[in-house]
Amino acid sequence: MAQVEATTERVVAAQPDDVFDALADYTGTRPKVLSGHFSEYEVREGGDGEGSLVHWKLQATSKRVRDCLLEVSEPTDGELVEKDRNSSMVTTWRVTPAGEGKSRVVVTSVWNGAGGIGGFFEKTFAPKGLGRIYDEVLAKLATEVEK
């Protein structure tokens, strides 16, 4: 099994603390910024960053749906980590300053991919597909926090 990684980033015209707070707000902002690839969204515990437990289904392709149950932690300032209890997937959101009144948001997902030919295709195509999904989420996040 090879590790698969997908990374997407965007500069947002808002203060890093405001951007981070929006990302960590699983009850208010987060459901608003998710793309149509996400369904059955539910906050099961917490709802504000560290200690939250969030469920959703992620439809990456017409045939591939991941049932995600995410434990949220904040290991360092400006970093939000979502560990999926149902798979090896870990998604890390990092928010850092990017100049006056701007923030750089980087989202990286890593997971253990399949073996064999299926793993080859997963490693080749999944990062691009997930990148497109997170690009849409980051665009919606920018719209939300740049108000």
Coordinates of C-alpha atoms in Angstrom, one line a residue:
M1 CA 0.0 0.0 0.0
A2 CA 1.4 3.4 -1.0
Q3 CA 0.6 6.5 0.8
V4 CA -1.5 8.9 -1.2
E5 CA -1.4 12.7 -0.7
A6 CA -3.5 15.6 -2.0
T7 CA -2.7 19.2 -1.2
T8 CA -4.5 22.4 -2.2
E9 CA -3.9 26.0 -1.1
R10 CA -5.4 29.4 -1.4
V11 CA -4.7 32.9 -0.2
V12 CA -7.7 34.5 1.4
A13 CA -8.2 38.2 2.1
A14 CA -8.9 37.9 5.8
Q15 CA -7.0 37.7 9.1
P16 CA -5.6 34.3 9.9
D17 CA -7.5 34.1 13.2
D18 CA -10.8 34.8 11.5
V19 CA -10.1 32.2 8.8
F20 CA -9.1 29.6 11.4
D21 CA -12.1 30.3 13.5
A22 CA -14.4 29.8 10.4
L23 CA -12.7 26.5 9.6
A24 CA -13.0 25.3 13.2
D25 CA -16.7 26.3 13.3
Y26 CA -18.3 22.9 12.5
T27 CA -21.8 24.0 13.5
G28 CA -22.0 27.3 11.6
T29 CA -19.4 28.0 8.9
R30 CA -18.1 24.6 7.9
P31 CA -21.4 23.2 6.5
K32 CA -21.9 26.4 4.5
V33 CA -18.5 26.1 2.7
L34 CA -18.7 22.4 1.8
S35 CA -19.2 21.5 -1.8
G36 CA -21.9 19.3 -3.2
H37 CA -19.5 16.3 -2.8
F38 CA -20.4 16.2 0.9
S39 CA -23.6 14.8 2.2
E40 CA -25.2 13.6 5.5
Y41 CA -23.2 16.3 7.4
E42 CA -23.6 16.0 11.2
V43 CA -21.8 17.3 14.2
R44 CA -21.9 14.4 16.8
E45 CA -19.8 16.0 19.5
G46 CA -18.4 19.5 20.2
G47 CA -18.7 21.7 17.1
D48 CA -15.9 24.2 17.7
G49 CA -12.4 22.8 16.8
E50 CA -10.6 20.5 19.3
G51 CA -12.6 17.6 20.6
S52 CA -15.3 17.8 17.8
L53 CA -16.6 14.7 16.2
V54 CA -18.1 15.3 12.8
H55 CA -19.7 12.9 10.2
W56 CA -20.1 13.3 6.5
K57 CA -20.1 11.3 3.3
L58 CA -17.6 12.4 0.7
Q59 CA -18.5 11.5 -2.9
A60 CA -15.2 11.8 -4.6
T61 CA -16.4 10.2 -7.9
S62 CA -19.7 8.8 -9.2
K63 CA -18.7 5.4 -7.8
R64 CA -16.5 6.3 -4.8
V65 CA -18.1 7.4 -1.6
R66 CA -16.2 7.6 1.7
D67 CA -18.2 7.5 5.0
C68 CA -16.1 9.7 7.2
L69 CA -16.3 10.1 11.0
L70 CA -13.7 12.7 11.9
E71 CA -12.0 13.4 15.2
V72 CA -10.8 17.0 15.3
S73 CA -7.6 18.1 17.1
E74 CA -5.6 21.4 17.2
P75 CA -2.0 20.2 17.7
T76 CA -0.5 23.7 17.1
D77 CA -1.7 27.2 16.6
G78 CA -3.3 27.6 13.2
E79 CA -3.6 23.9 12.6
L80 CA -6.7 21.8 12.5
V81 CA -6.4 18.0 12.1
E82 CA -9.3 15.7 11.1
K83 CA -8.6 12.0 11.6
D84 CA -11.1 9.6 10.1
R85 CA -12.1 6.8 12.4
N86 CA -13.4 4.8 9.4
S87 CA -10.2 4.9 7.3
S88 CA -6.5 5.9 7.4
M89 CA -7.3 9.4 6.0
V90 CA -6.0 12.4 7.9
T91 CA -6.7 15.9 6.7
T92 CA -4.7 18.8 8.0
W93 CA -5.8 22.4 7.6
R94 CA -3.0 25.0 8.1
V95 CA -3.7 28.8 8.3
T96 CA -0.7 31.1 8.2
P97 CA -0.3 34.9 7.6
A98 CA 0.2 35.8 3.9
G99 CA 0.8 39.5 4.1
E100 CA -1.2 42.4 5.4
G101 CA -4.8 41.2 6.1
K102 CA -4.3 38.0 4.2
S103 CA -4.0 34.3 5.1
R104 CA -2.7 31.2 3.3
V105 CA -4.8 28.2 3.8
V106 CA -3.3 24.8 3.0
V107 CA -5.3 21.6 3.2
T108 CA -3.5 18.3 2.9
S109 CA -5.1 14.8 3.0
V110 CA -3.1 11.6 3.3
W111 CA -4.2 8.0 3.4
N112 CA -3.0 4.5 2.7
G113 CA -3.9 3.7 -0.9
A114 CA -4.8 0.4 -2.4
G115 CA -2.2 -2.0 -3.8
G116 CA -1.7 -3.2 -7.3
I117 CA -3.1 -1.5 -10.4
G118 CA -6.0 0.0 -8.4
G119 CA -3.4 1.7 -6.2
F120 CA -1.6 3.0 -9.2
F121 CA -4.8 4.7 -10.5
E122 CA -5.7 5.9 -7.0
K123 CA -2.3 7.5 -6.5
T124 CA -2.5 9.0 -10.0
F125 CA -6.0 10.4 -10.1
A126 CA -7.3 10.7 -6.5
P127 CA -5.1 13.7 -5.6
K128 CA -6.3 15.7 -8.6
G129 CA -10.0 14.9 -7.9
L130 CA -9.7 15.7 -4.2
G131 CA -7.7 18.8 -5.1
R132 CA -10.7 20.0 -7.2
I133 CA -13.1 19.3 -4.3
Y134 CA -10.9 21.3 -1.8
D135 CA -10.4 24.1 -4.3
E136 CA -14.2 24.6 -4.3
V137 CA -14.4 24.4 -0.5
L138 CA -11.6 27.0 -0.2
A139 CA -13.3 29.3 -2.7
K140 CA -16.5 29.1 -0.6
L141 CA -14.5 29.7 2.5
A142 CA -12.9 32.8 0.9
T143 CA -16.4 34.1 0.0
E144 CA -17.6 33.5 3.6
V145 CA -14.7 35.2 5.4
E146 CA -14.0 38.0 3.0
K147 CA -17.5 39.5 3.7

